[in-house]
């Protein structure tokens, strides 16, 4: 990551490469799939890009390495300073929302790094998505530095700088296209799978009790077959719903989940019927209720990673959704128990 | 394509009397909720507001208020 040093009035500062190595790229992929993402950070402080001097711009960013990599790879052939602040290894926008990419931390770092001795100008360029955590006029008041909000996406920085800090409307807009949604999905799926494990276990117990005379192999096979729709529900809730988000009916994420949940329940019921597994309405309904609940909750959960949902909207959805989901799941589980081992109990 | 979330829930409020037309709110908004009208700020797309709080935080005269929750 480091390609040398540049000497300044306050000491030597590390020069950073503007291209990512194979290791960088691999680590960035890892962080997207829950490998070593909880401490993926770099040291705070001032870094140099190219050969900056007293007149070069100062860009402020988070100490999450993914953020840092996404920023520096867009800065080829530029000469500037990067001030990395402590966001506890969290990206700019999330940290800003929590106040970690914030006014206080920026003021601290500007003072701590003696920035006034490195540059002669009084400008700090911040990513636009740092704004929710930063009060620009407060930074000016306490450091004398003027905050200029740069574009949302790092790729627009060269143009922004070239036109004298002018941002087009497009540069200031946040999108949520297919690719944006796609890169969020692996992590959501991997995190949710730990909850899936319960299902084959519960089904196995029920099948064991109801199929005592069938033999362990048949019970295992049945359990595996019956677990597949549930694995499907987790994959659908964390991959398919996010990918198809804009084309699923309703604005509410929970309702989108219900729509897909009902479709999936019908598909799996049809296949179950075709495979001539023992047909019981109560079990089909139980499956439908639980599968739909799973997909609904996973869909609602995606609001947390989405770029166009409001806090008030998510609250409203959540308050409405959870009572229904809890009720549906309880009825589903009880129906499943009755359906599978009811005759054993009575 | 413009993604649309729930209607009539956003808590953003603008006090036009206090507004000095500095455009900071317009610069920091990620969804073009605000624009300039008659040299002052104007909420043009209230339903696109995600309540991130950027406008509230960066208004030098406290003319904008948003309940931004936990972030």
mmCIF file of C-alpha atoms in Angstrom:
data_model
loop_
_atom_site.group_PDB
_atom_site.id
_atom_site.type_symbol
_atom_site.label_atom_id
_atom_site.label_comp_id
_atom_site.label_asym_id
_atom_site.label_seq_id
_atom_site.Cartn_x
_atom_site.Cartn_y
_atom_site.Cartn_z
ATOM 1 C CA UNK A 1 0.000 0.000 0.000
ATOM 2 C CA UNK A 2 2.930 2.327 0.736
ATOM 3 C CA UNK A 3 5.226 3.427 -2.070
ATOM 4 C CA UNK A 4 7.545 5.741 -0.221
ATOM 5 C CA UNK A 5 7.739 8.782 2.000
ATOM 6 C CA UNK A 6 7.421 12.507 1.547
ATOM 7 C CA UNK A 7 9.034 14.909 3.961
ATOM 8 C CA UNK A 8 7.019 17.720 5.480
ATOM 9 C CA UNK A 9 7.576 20.375 8.162
ATOM 10 C CA UNK A 10 6.149 17.946 10.695
ATOM 11 C CA UNK A 11 8.007 14.833 9.603
ATOM 12 C CA UNK A 12 7.879 12.062 7.024
ATOM 13 C CA UNK A 13 4.486 11.124 5.679
ATOM 14 C CA UNK A 14 3.678 7.812 3.958
ATOM 15 C CA UNK A 15 2.958 7.951 0.233
ATOM 16 C CA UNK A 16 0.116 5.679 -0.763
ATOM 17 C CA UNK A 17 -0.192 3.668 -3.988
ATOM 18 C CA UNK A 18 -3.195 4.483 -6.164
ATOM 19 C CA UNK A 19 -3.677 0.966 -7.408
ATOM 20 C CA UNK A 20 -4.834 -2.097 -5.493
ATOM 21 C CA UNK A 21 -2.635 -5.173 -5.189
ATOM 22 C CA UNK A 22 -3.983 -8.716 -5.539
ATOM 23 C CA UNK A 23 -3.889 -8.965 -1.757
ATOM 24 C CA UNK A 24 -5.898 -5.744 -1.405
ATOM 25 C CA UNK A 25 -8.523 -6.995 -3.839
ATOM 26 C CA UNK A 26 -8.753 -10.350 -2.093
ATOM 27 C CA UNK A 27 -9.112 -8.739 1.335
ATOM 28 C CA UNK A 28 -11.792 -6.419 -0.023
ATOM 29 C CA UNK A 29 -13.714 -9.459 -1.274
ATOM 30 C CA UNK A 30 -13.268 -11.164 2.088
ATOM 31 C CA UNK A 31 -14.840 -8.261 3.893
ATOM 32 C CA UNK A 32 -17.894 -8.620 1.653
ATOM 33 C CA UNK A 33 -18.339 -12.273 2.675
ATOM 34 C CA UNK A 34 -17.756 -11.976 6.399
ATOM 35 C CA UNK A 35 -14.099 -12.944 6.529
ATOM 36 C CA UNK A 36 -12.051 -10.731 8.851
ATOM 37 C CA UNK A 37 -14.330 -7.754 8.400
ATOM 38 C CA UNK A 38 -14.592 -6.715 12.044
ATOM 39 C CA UNK A 39 -11.101 -5.298 12.296
ATOM 40 C CA UNK A 40 -10.344 -4.337 8.721
ATOM 41 C CA UNK A 41 -8.806 -0.973 9.403
ATOM 42 C CA UNK A 42 -5.764 1.182 8.823
ATOM 43 C CA UNK A 43 -3.887 3.635 11.016
ATOM 44 C CA UNK A 44 -5.321 7.115 11.292
ATOM 45 C CA UNK A 45 -3.304 10.158 10.311
ATOM 46 C CA UNK A 46 -2.142 11.985 7.203
ATOM 47 C CA UNK A 47 -1.087 10.175 4.033
ATOM 48 C CA UNK A 48 0.177 11.501 0.694
ATOM 49 C CA UNK A 49 -1.003 10.716 -2.819
ATOM 50 C CA UNK A 50 1.478 11.606 -5.558
ATOM 51 C CA UNK A 51 3.656 14.591 -4.621
ATOM 52 C CA UNK A 52 1.451 17.008 -2.716
ATOM 53 C CA UNK A 53 2.627 20.357 -1.374
ATOM 54 C CA UNK A 54 1.241 23.190 0.719
ATOM 55 C CA UNK A 55 -1.403 23.988 -1.897
ATOM 56 C CA UNK A 56 -2.680 20.454 -2.447
ATOM 57 C CA UNK A 57 -6.228 19.545 -1.387
ATOM 58 C CA UNK A 58 -6.899 17.599 1.802
ATOM 59 C CA UNK A 59 -9.400 14.739 1.573
ATOM 60 C CA UNK A 60 -10.874 13.265 4.737
ATOM 61 C CA UNK A 61 -11.910 9.621 4.919
ATOM 62 C CA UNK A 62 -12.684 6.707 7.251
ATOM 63 C CA UNK A 63 -10.176 4.165 8.601
ATOM 64 C CA UNK A 64 -12.101 1.190 7.166
ATOM 65 C CA UNK A 65 -9.686 -0.323 4.663
ATOM 66 C CA UNK A 66 -12.371 -1.041 2.077
ATOM 67 C CA UNK A 67 -13.271 2.659 2.087
ATOM 68 C CA UNK A 68 -9.618 3.648 1.854
ATOM 69 C CA UNK A 69 -9.008 1.274 -1.059
ATOM 70 C CA UNK A 70 -12.093 2.448 -2.944
ATOM 71 C CA UNK A 71 -10.913 6.017 -2.521
ATOM 72 C CA UNK A 72 -7.238 5.708 -3.394
ATOM 73 C CA UNK A 73 -7.758 3.702 -6.566
ATOM 74 C CA UNK A 74 -9.588 6.686 -8.088
ATOM 75 C CA UNK A 75 -6.783 9.129 -7.372
ATOM 76 C CA UNK A 76 -4.226 8.257 -10.047
ATOM 77 C CA UNK A 77 -2.030 11.128 -11.207
ATOM 78 C CA UNK A 78 -3.335 13.456 -8.532
ATOM 79 C CA UNK A 79 -1.352 15.188 -5.801
ATOM 80 C CA UNK A 80 -3.169 15.457 -2.528
ATOM 81 C CA UNK A 81 -3.252 14.702 1.161
ATOM 82 C CA UNK A 82 -5.574 12.184 2.766
ATOM 83 C CA UNK A 83 -6.499 12.571 6.401
ATOM 84 C CA UNK A 84 -7.763 9.269 7.814
ATOM 85 C CA UNK A 85 -9.931 9.631 10.924
ATOM 86 C CA UNK A 86 -10.975 6.967 13.413
ATOM 87 C CA UNK A 87 -14.381 5.577 12.474
ATOM 88 C CA UNK A 88 -13.660 2.297 14.288
ATOM 89 C CA UNK A 89 -13.257 0.442 11.013
ATOM 90 C CA UNK A 90 -16.698 1.470 9.733
ATOM 91 C CA UNK A 91 -17.438 2.983 6.322
ATOM 92 C CA UNK A 92 -18.174 6.688 5.866
ATOM 93 C CA UNK A 93 -21.957 6.671 5.530
ATOM 94 C CA UNK A 94 -22.701 4.232 8.368
ATOM 95 C CA UNK A 95 -20.186 5.968 10.639
ATOM 96 C CA UNK A 96 -21.689 9.357 9.776
ATOM 97 C CA UNK A 97 -25.148 8.120 10.715
ATOM 98 C CA UNK A 98 -23.821 7.104 14.106
ATOM 99 C CA UNK A 99 -21.825 10.295 14.534
ATOM 100 C CA UNK A 100 -18.496 8.458 14.462
ATOM 101 C CA UNK A 101 -17.481 10.072 11.187
ATOM 102 C CA UNK A 102 -18.154 13.241 13.040
ATOM 103 C CA UNK A 103 -17.423 16.834 13.865
ATOM 104 C CA UNK A 104 -15.523 16.061 17.062
ATOM 105 C CA UNK A 105 -13.282 13.367 15.583
ATOM 106 C CA UNK A 106 -12.417 15.571 12.609
ATOM 107 C CA UNK A 107 -11.557 18.527 14.820
ATOM 108 C CA UNK A 108 -9.396 16.240 16.977
ATOM 109 C CA UNK A 109 -7.501 14.817 14.032
ATOM 110 C CA UNK A 110 -6.973 18.185 12.354
ATOM 111 C CA UNK A 111 -5.390 19.450 15.552
ATOM 112 C CA UNK A 112 -3.530 16.212 16.377
ATOM 113 C CA UNK A 113 -1.924 15.916 12.935
ATOM 114 C CA UNK A 114 -0.956 19.610 12.875
ATOM 115 C CA UNK A 115 -2.569 19.974 9.477
ATOM 116 C CA UNK A 116 -2.064 23.757 9.577
ATOM 117 C CA UNK A 117 1.668 23.149 9.211
ATOM 118 C CA UNK A 118 1.266 20.836 6.208
ATOM 119 C CA UNK A 119 -1.019 22.970 4.038
ATOM 120 C CA UNK A 120 -1.244 26.722 3.537
ATOM 121 C CA UNK A 121 -4.899 26.746 2.484
ATOM 122 C CA UNK A 122 -7.892 26.314 4.761
ATOM 123 C CA UNK A 123 -10.017 23.745 2.933
ATOM 124 C CA UNK A 124 -11.089 20.264 3.962
ATOM 125 C CA UNK A 125 -12.761 18.062 1.371
ATOM 126 C CA UNK A 126 -15.188 15.573 2.853
ATOM 127 C CA UNK A 127 -17.198 12.860 1.146
ATOM 128 C CA UNK A 128 -20.794 14.032 0.797
ATOM 129 C CA UNK A 129 -22.038 10.984 2.684
ATOM 130 C CA UNK A 130 -20.087 12.125 5.734
ATOM 131 C CA UNK A 131 -22.538 15.026 6.054
ATOM 132 C CA UNK A 132 -25.039 13.275 8.369
ATOM 133 C CA UNK A 133 -22.333 13.194 11.035
ATOM 134 C CA UNK A 134 -20.598 16.478 10.404
ATOM 135 C CA UNK A 135 -21.544 20.061 11.140
ATOM 136 C CA UNK A 136 -19.505 22.036 8.608
ATOM 137 C CA UNK A 137 -19.934 25.399 10.292
ATOM 138 C CA UNK A 138 -18.808 23.935 13.637
ATOM 139 C CA UNK A 139 -15.591 22.625 12.088
ATOM 140 C CA UNK A 140 -14.940 26.068 10.650
ATOM 141 C CA UNK A 141 -15.517 27.629 14.026
ATOM 142 C CA UNK A 142 -13.095 25.390 15.913
ATOM 143 C CA UNK A 143 -10.361 24.754 13.345
ATOM 144 C CA UNK A 144 -10.624 27.615 10.882
ATOM 145 C CA UNK A 145 -10.886 25.061 8.094
ATOM 146 C CA UNK A 146 -13.749 25.337 5.611
ATOM 147 C CA UNK A 147 -15.549 22.086 4.785
ATOM 148 C CA UNK A 148 -16.205 21.406 1.113
ATOM 149 C CA UNK A 149 -18.422 18.406 0.460
ATOM 150 C CA UNK A 150 -17.101 16.381 -2.455
ATOM 151 C CA UNK A 151 -19.081 13.956 -4.631
ATOM 152 C CA UNK A 152 -20.854 10.851 -3.342
ATOM 153 C CA UNK A 153 -18.687 8.494 -5.418
ATOM 154 C CA UNK A 154 -14.880 8.578 -5.339
ATOM 155 C CA UNK A 155 -14.745 8.084 -9.109
ATOM 156 C CA UNK A 156 -16.088 11.631 -9.537
ATOM 157 C CA UNK A 157 -13.334 13.197 -7.429
ATOM 158 C CA UNK A 158 -10.914 13.918 -10.313
ATOM 159 C CA UNK A 159 -13.600 15.784 -12.238
ATOM 160 C CA UNK A 160 -14.770 17.572 -9.099
ATOM 161 C CA UNK A 161 -11.245 18.796 -8.440
ATOM 162 C CA UNK A 162 -10.601 19.714 -12.059
ATOM 163 C CA UNK A 163 -13.672 21.946 -12.252
ATOM 164 C CA UNK A 164 -12.727 23.827 -9.105
ATOM 165 C CA UNK A 165 -14.917 21.910 -6.639
ATOM 166 C CA UNK A 166 -18.043 21.967 -8.802
ATOM 167 C CA UNK A 167 -20.418 19.055 -8.329
ATOM 168 C CA UNK A 168 -23.047 18.134 -10.884
ATOM 169 C CA UNK A 169 -26.474 17.033 -9.723
ATOM 170 C CA UNK A 170 -25.571 13.450 -10.622
ATOM 171 C CA UNK A 171 -22.486 13.550 -8.405
ATOM 172 C CA UNK A 172 -24.666 14.418 -5.412
ATOM 173 C CA UNK A 173 -27.269 11.679 -5.910
ATOM 174 C CA UNK A 174 -27.184 8.250 -4.309
ATOM 175 C CA UNK A 175 -28.438 5.364 -6.426
ATOM 176 C CA UNK A 176 -29.299 1.765 -5.576
ATOM 177 C CA UNK A 177 -28.894 -0.139 -8.820
ATOM 178 C CA UNK A 178 -28.574 -3.877 -9.358
ATOM 179 C CA UNK A 179 -24.828 -3.949 -8.752
ATOM 180 C CA UNK A 180 -25.171 -1.859 -5.578
ATOM 181 C CA UNK A 181 -27.726 -4.348 -4.265
ATOM 182 C CA UNK A 182 -25.814 -7.399 -5.456
ATOM 183 C CA UNK A 183 -22.632 -6.668 -3.488
ATOM 184 C CA UNK A 184 -24.632 -6.489 -0.254
ATOM 185 C CA UNK A 185 -26.215 -9.921 -0.626
ATOM 186 C CA UNK A 186 -23.408 -12.406 0.219
ATOM 187 C CA UNK A 187 -22.965 -10.994 3.694
ATOM 188 C CA UNK A 188 -26.715 -11.003 4.381
ATOM 189 C CA UNK A 189 -26.980 -14.634 3.292
ATOM 190 C CA UNK A 190 -23.999 -15.834 5.311
ATOM 191 C CA UNK A 191 -25.192 -14.069 8.454
ATOM 192 C CA UNK A 192 -28.724 -15.466 8.117
ATOM 193 C CA UNK A 193 -27.656 -19.076 7.599
ATOM 194 C CA UNK A 194 -26.865 -19.590 11.254
ATOM 195 C CA UNK A 195 -30.613 -19.397 11.888
ATOM 196 C CA UNK A 196 -31.375 -21.943 9.197
ATOM 197 C CA UNK A 197 -29.612 -24.735 11.134
ATOM 198 C CA UNK A 198 -32.508 -24.941 13.624
ATOM 199 C CA UNK A 199 -34.909 -26.087 10.957
ATOM 200 C CA UNK A 200 -33.479 -29.447 9.872
ATOM 201 C CA UNK A 201 -32.917 -30.231 13.546
ATOM 202 C CA UNK A 202 -36.530 -29.537 14.498
ATOM 203 C CA UNK A 203 -37.869 -31.350 11.455
ATOM 204 C CA UNK A 204 -35.658 -34.328 12.215
ATOM 205 C CA UNK A 205 -37.021 -34.602 15.744
ATOM 206 C CA UNK A 206 -40.624 -34.407 14.546
ATOM 207 C CA UNK A 207 -40.045 -36.881 11.736
ATOM 208 C CA UNK A 208 -38.278 -39.256 14.098
ATOM 209 C CA UNK A 209 -41.244 -39.254 16.446
ATOM 210 C CA UNK A 210 -43.870 -39.597 13.717
ATOM 211 C CA UNK A 211 -41.897 -42.074 11.626
ATOM 212 C CA UNK A 212 -40.682 -44.443 14.297
ATOM 213 C CA UNK A 213 -41.504 -47.459 12.196
ATOM 214 C CA UNK A 214 -39.895 -46.089 9.022
ATOM 215 C CA UNK A 215 -36.265 -46.511 9.939
ATOM 216 C CA UNK A 216 -33.631 -43.865 10.440
ATOM 217 C CA UNK A 217 -32.624 -43.638 6.789
ATOM 218 C CA UNK A 218 -36.115 -42.788 5.585
ATOM 219 C CA UNK A 219 -36.484 -40.257 8.391
ATOM 220 C CA UNK A 220 -33.215 -38.579 7.396
ATOM 221 C CA UNK A 221 -34.156 -38.489 3.723
ATOM 222 C CA UNK A 222 -37.529 -36.995 4.507
ATOM 223 C CA UNK A 223 -35.920 -34.370 6.751
ATOM 224 C CA UNK A 224 -33.457 -33.383 4.055
ATOM 225 C CA UNK A 225 -36.203 -33.102 1.421
ATOM 226 C CA UNK A 226 -38.388 -31.045 3.717
ATOM 227 C CA UNK A 227 -35.517 -28.739 4.685
ATOM 228 C CA UNK A 228 -34.779 -27.727 1.118
ATOM 229 C CA UNK A 229 -37.686 -25.268 0.810
ATOM 230 C CA UNK A 230 -36.443 -23.634 4.015
ATOM 231 C CA UNK A 231 -32.903 -23.280 2.707
ATOM 232 C CA UNK A 232 -34.539 -21.856 -0.390
ATOM 233 C CA UNK A 233 -36.418 -19.339 1.751
ATOM 234 C CA UNK A 234 -33.178 -18.054 3.275
ATOM 235 C CA UNK A 235 -31.562 -17.743 -0.143
ATOM 236 C CA UNK A 236 -34.636 -16.054 -1.575
ATOM 237 C CA UNK A 237 -34.960 -13.665 1.352
ATOM 238 C CA UNK A 238 -31.328 -12.558 1.231
ATOM 239 C CA UNK A 239 -30.497 -12.803 -2.488
ATOM 240 C CA UNK A 240 -33.581 -12.879 -4.678
ATOM 241 C CA UNK A 241 -35.693 -10.227 -2.951
ATOM 242 C CA UNK A 242 -32.823 -7.693 -2.845
ATOM 243 C CA UNK A 243 -31.940 -8.338 -6.491
ATOM 244 C CA UNK A 244 -35.544 -8.047 -7.693
ATOM 245 C CA UNK A 245 -36.413 -5.280 -5.251
ATOM 246 C CA UNK A 246 -37.709 -2.586 -7.629
ATOM 247 C CA UNK A 247 -39.907 -4.963 -9.619
ATOM 248 C CA UNK A 248 -41.652 -6.622 -6.668
ATOM 249 C CA UNK A 249 -45.024 -4.964 -5.886
ATOM 250 C CA UNK A 250 -45.495 -2.634 -2.895
ATOM 251 C CA UNK A 251 -43.154 -0.033 -1.431
ATOM 252 C CA UNK A 252 -42.969 -1.772 1.923
ATOM 253 C CA UNK A 253 -40.130 -4.300 2.102
ATOM 254 C CA UNK A 254 -42.171 -6.585 4.374
ATOM 255 C CA UNK A 255 -45.012 -6.715 1.876
ATOM 256 C CA UNK A 256 -42.555 -7.462 -0.926
ATOM 257 C CA UNK A 257 -41.406 -10.342 1.279
ATOM 258 C CA UNK A 258 -44.974 -11.548 1.801
ATOM 259 C CA UNK A 259 -45.607 -11.567 -1.968
ATOM 260 C CA UNK A 260 -42.475 -13.612 -2.672
ATOM 261 C CA UNK A 261 -43.119 -15.764 0.397
ATOM 262 C CA UNK A 262 -46.575 -16.732 -0.817
ATOM 263 C CA UNK A 263 -45.221 -17.528 -4.288
ATOM 264 C CA UNK A 264 -42.440 -19.672 -2.820
ATOM 265 C CA UNK A 265 -44.888 -21.470 -0.516
ATOM 266 C CA UNK A 266 -47.074 -22.350 -3.481
ATOM 267 C CA UNK A 267 -44.123 -23.508 -5.578
ATOM 268 C CA UNK A 268 -42.780 -25.737 -2.821
ATOM 269 C CA UNK A 269 -46.260 -27.090 -2.050
ATOM 270 C CA UNK A 270 -46.693 -27.984 -5.719
ATOM 271 C CA UNK A 271 -43.323 -29.745 -5.845
ATOM 272 C CA UNK A 272 -44.044 -31.523 -2.577
ATOM 273 C CA UNK A 273 -47.298 -32.727 -4.065
ATOM 274 C CA UNK A 274 -45.540 -33.901 -7.227
ATOM 275 C CA UNK A 275 -43.012 -35.847 -5.200
ATOM 276 C CA UNK A 276 -45.998 -37.486 -3.525
ATOM 277 C CA UNK A 277 -44.750 -36.853 -0.056
ATOM 278 C CA UNK A 278 -47.558 -37.449 2.351
ATOM 279 C CA UNK A 279 -50.147 -34.766 1.649
ATOM 280 C CA UNK A 280 -51.617 -33.045 4.644
ATOM 281 C CA UNK A 281 -53.252 -29.606 4.408
ATOM 282 C CA UNK A 282 -52.137 -28.736 7.908
ATOM 283 C CA UNK A 283 -48.491 -29.358 7.014
ATOM 284 C CA UNK A 284 -48.753 -27.384 3.788
ATOM 285 C CA UNK A 285 -50.246 -24.467 5.666
ATOM 286 C CA UNK A 286 -47.594 -24.765 8.374
ATOM 287 C CA UNK A 287 -44.867 -24.655 5.736
ATOM 288 C CA UNK A 288 -46.518 -21.706 4.035
ATOM 289 C CA UNK A 289 -46.753 -19.692 7.246
ATOM 290 C CA UNK A 290 -43.181 -20.351 8.315
ATOM 291 C CA UNK A 291 -41.613 -19.953 4.868
ATOM 292 C CA UNK A 292 -43.452 -16.683 4.309
ATOM 293 C CA UNK A 293 -42.480 -15.431 7.760
ATOM 294 C CA UNK A 294 -38.810 -16.157 7.069
ATOM 295 C CA UNK A 295 -38.816 -14.372 3.732
ATOM 296 C CA UNK A 296 -40.780 -11.437 5.172
ATOM 297 C CA UNK A 297 -38.349 -10.908 8.054
ATOM 298 C CA UNK A 298 -35.309 -11.190 5.775
ATOM 299 C CA UNK A 299 -36.841 -8.694 3.349
ATOM 300 C CA UNK A 300 -37.597 -6.228 6.145
ATOM 301 C CA UNK A 301 -34.046 -6.661 7.345
ATOM 302 C CA UNK A 302 -32.751 -5.429 3.995
ATOM 303 C CA UNK A 303 -34.088 -1.952 4.770
ATOM 304 C CA UNK A 304 -31.020 -1.561 6.961
ATOM 305 C CA UNK A 305 -28.686 -1.875 3.990
ATOM 306 C CA UNK A 306 -30.815 0.091 1.546
ATOM 307 C CA UNK A 307 -30.024 3.632 0.482
ATOM 308 C CA UNK A 308 -33.535 4.968 0.085
ATOM 309 C CA UNK A 309 -35.374 3.911 3.238
ATOM 310 C CA UNK A 310 -36.219 6.391 5.988
ATOM 311 C CA UNK A 311 -35.998 5.744 9.716
ATOM 312 C CA UNK A 312 -39.673 6.617 10.204
ATOM 313 C CA UNK A 313 -40.721 4.341 7.360
ATOM 314 C CA UNK A 314 -38.776 1.376 8.693
ATOM 315 C CA UNK A 315 -40.201 1.932 12.177
ATOM 316 C CA UNK A 316 -43.709 1.938 10.751
ATOM 317 C CA UNK A 317 -43.069 -1.256 8.794
ATOM 318 C CA UNK A 318 -41.425 -3.001 11.731
ATOM 319 C CA UNK A 319 -44.185 -2.192 14.175
ATOM 320 C CA UNK A 320 -46.759 -3.607 11.763
ATOM 321 C CA UNK A 321 -44.761 -6.624 10.619
ATOM 322 C CA UNK A 322 -43.464 -8.278 13.760
ATOM 323 C CA UNK A 323 -46.800 -9.036 15.450
ATOM 324 C CA UNK A 324 -48.031 -10.710 12.260
ATOM 325 C CA UNK A 325 -44.815 -12.640 11.735
ATOM 326 C CA UNK A 326 -44.677 -13.841 15.331
ATOM 327 C CA UNK A 327 -48.297 -14.955 15.213
ATOM 328 C CA UNK A 328 -47.886 -16.648 11.830
ATOM 329 C CA UNK A 329 -44.739 -18.452 12.962
ATOM 330 C CA UNK A 330 -46.347 -19.674 16.186
ATOM 331 C CA UNK A 331 -49.401 -20.972 14.349
ATOM 332 C CA UNK A 332 -47.101 -22.498 11.747
ATOM 333 C CA UNK A 333 -44.918 -24.302 14.246
ATOM 334 C CA UNK A 334 -47.882 -25.552 16.269
ATOM 335 C CA UNK A 335 -49.622 -26.752 13.108
ATOM 336 C CA UNK A 336 -46.445 -28.513 12.050
ATOM 337 C CA UNK A 337 -46.232 -30.302 15.397
ATOM 338 C CA UNK A 338 -49.895 -31.288 15.313
ATOM 339 C CA UNK A 339 -49.656 -32.355 11.701
ATOM 340 C CA UNK A 340 -46.611 -34.538 12.168
ATOM 341 C CA UNK A 341 -47.061 -36.036 15.590
ATOM 342 C CA UNK A 342 -50.657 -35.171 16.509
ATOM 343 C CA UNK A 343 -51.795 -38.746 16.289
ATOM 344 C CA UNK A 344 -48.878 -39.829 18.482
ATOM 345 C CA UNK A 345 -49.844 -37.377 21.185
ATOM 346 C CA UNK A 346 -53.521 -38.160 21.402
ATOM 347 C CA UNK B 1 -34.960 4.762 -11.973
ATOM 348 C CA UNK B 2 -36.131 6.405 -8.811
ATOM 349 C CA UNK B 3 -36.711 4.035 -5.901
ATOM 350 C CA UNK B 4 -39.795 4.929 -3.863
ATOM 351 C CA UNK B 5 -40.311 4.118 -0.216
ATOM 352 C CA UNK B 6 -43.268 4.708 2.107
ATOM 353 C CA UNK B 7 -45.225 7.948 1.722
ATOM 354 C CA UNK B 8 -45.984 10.606 4.305
ATOM 355 C CA UNK B 9 -43.632 9.365 7.000
ATOM 356 C CA UNK B 10 -40.582 11.638 6.696
ATOM 357 C CA UNK B 11 -40.137 14.061 9.599
ATOM 358 C CA UNK B 12 -38.244 16.811 7.742
ATOM 359 C CA UNK B 13 -39.418 20.360 8.493
ATOM 360 C CA UNK B 14 -38.189 23.670 7.098
ATOM 361 C CA UNK B 15 -38.491 27.031 8.831
ATOM 362 C CA UNK B 16 -38.501 29.424 5.888
ATOM 363 C CA UNK B 17 -38.158 32.497 8.120
ATOM 364 C CA UNK B 18 -34.745 31.379 9.404
ATOM 365 C CA UNK B 19 -33.429 30.224 5.995
ATOM 366 C CA UNK B 20 -30.659 32.356 4.512
ATOM 367 C CA UNK B 21 -30.431 30.532 1.172
ATOM 368 C CA UNK B 22 -26.858 29.287 1.707
ATOM 369 C CA UNK B 23 -27.680 25.994 -0.136
ATOM 370 C CA UNK B 24 -25.725 23.752 2.258
ATOM 371 C CA UNK B 25 -28.825 21.543 2.659
ATOM 372 C CA UNK B 26 -29.078 21.150 -1.100
ATOM 373 C CA UNK B 27 -25.382 20.243 -1.382
ATOM 374 C CA UNK B 28 -25.507 17.498 1.219
ATOM 375 C CA UNK B 29 -28.836 15.850 0.378
ATOM 376 C CA UNK B 30 -28.370 12.430 -1.310
ATOM 377 C CA UNK B 31 -31.864 12.347 -2.809
ATOM 378 C CA UNK B 32 -32.577 15.876 -4.078
ATOM 379 C CA UNK B 33 -35.255 16.435 -1.482
ATOM 380 C CA UNK B 34 -34.527 20.163 -1.405
ATOM 381 C CA UNK B 35 -34.085 22.831 -4.048
ATOM 382 C CA UNK B 36 -33.862 26.613 -4.266
ATOM 383 C CA UNK B 37 -37.054 28.590 -4.788
ATOM 384 C CA UNK B 38 -37.135 32.389 -4.542
ATOM 385 C CA UNK B 39 -33.588 32.390 -3.118
ATOM 386 C CA UNK B 40 -34.510 30.153 -0.193
ATOM 387 C CA UNK B 41 -34.650 26.410 0.388
ATOM 388 C CA UNK B 42 -37.761 24.499 -0.619
ATOM 389 C CA UNK B 43 -38.769 20.875 0.048
ATOM 390 C CA UNK B 44 -39.615 19.520 -3.399
ATOM 391 C CA UNK B 45 -39.646 15.746 -2.734
ATOM 392 C CA UNK B 46 -40.558 15.106 0.894
ATOM 393 C CA UNK B 47 -41.239 11.402 0.284
ATOM 394 C CA UNK B 48 -37.676 10.835 -0.955
ATOM 395 C CA UNK B 49 -36.237 11.966 2.361
ATOM 396 C CA UNK B 50 -34.360 9.183 4.165
ATOM 397 C CA UNK B 51 -33.950 11.261 7.360
ATOM 398 C CA UNK B 52 -30.159 10.947 7.273
ATOM 399 C CA UNK B 53 -29.933 14.312 9.040
ATOM 400 C CA UNK B 54 -27.253 15.811 6.797
ATOM 401 C CA UNK B 55 -29.330 18.931 6.074
ATOM 402 C CA UNK B 56 -30.220 19.449 9.755
ATOM 403 C CA UNK B 57 -26.591 19.078 10.816
ATOM 404 C CA UNK B 58 -25.231 21.429 8.180
ATOM 405 C CA UNK B 59 -27.735 24.246 8.350
ATOM 406 C CA UNK B 60 -25.835 27.130 9.951
ATOM 407 C CA UNK B 61 -29.032 28.796 11.178
ATOM 408 C CA UNK B 62 -31.032 25.737 12.307
ATOM 409 C CA UNK B 63 -33.728 26.269 9.715
ATOM 410 C CA UNK B 64 -34.078 22.541 8.977
ATOM 411 C CA UNK B 65 -35.134 19.854 11.412
ATOM 412 C CA UNK B 66 -35.153 16.101 10.835
ATOM 413 C CA UNK B 67 -35.654 13.259 13.295
ATOM 414 C CA UNK B 68 -32.781 11.087 12.172
ATOM 415 C CA UNK B 69 -33.030 8.350 14.796
ATOM 416 C CA UNK B 70 -30.160 5.947 15.391
ATOM 417 C CA UNK B 71 -28.537 6.343 12.001
#
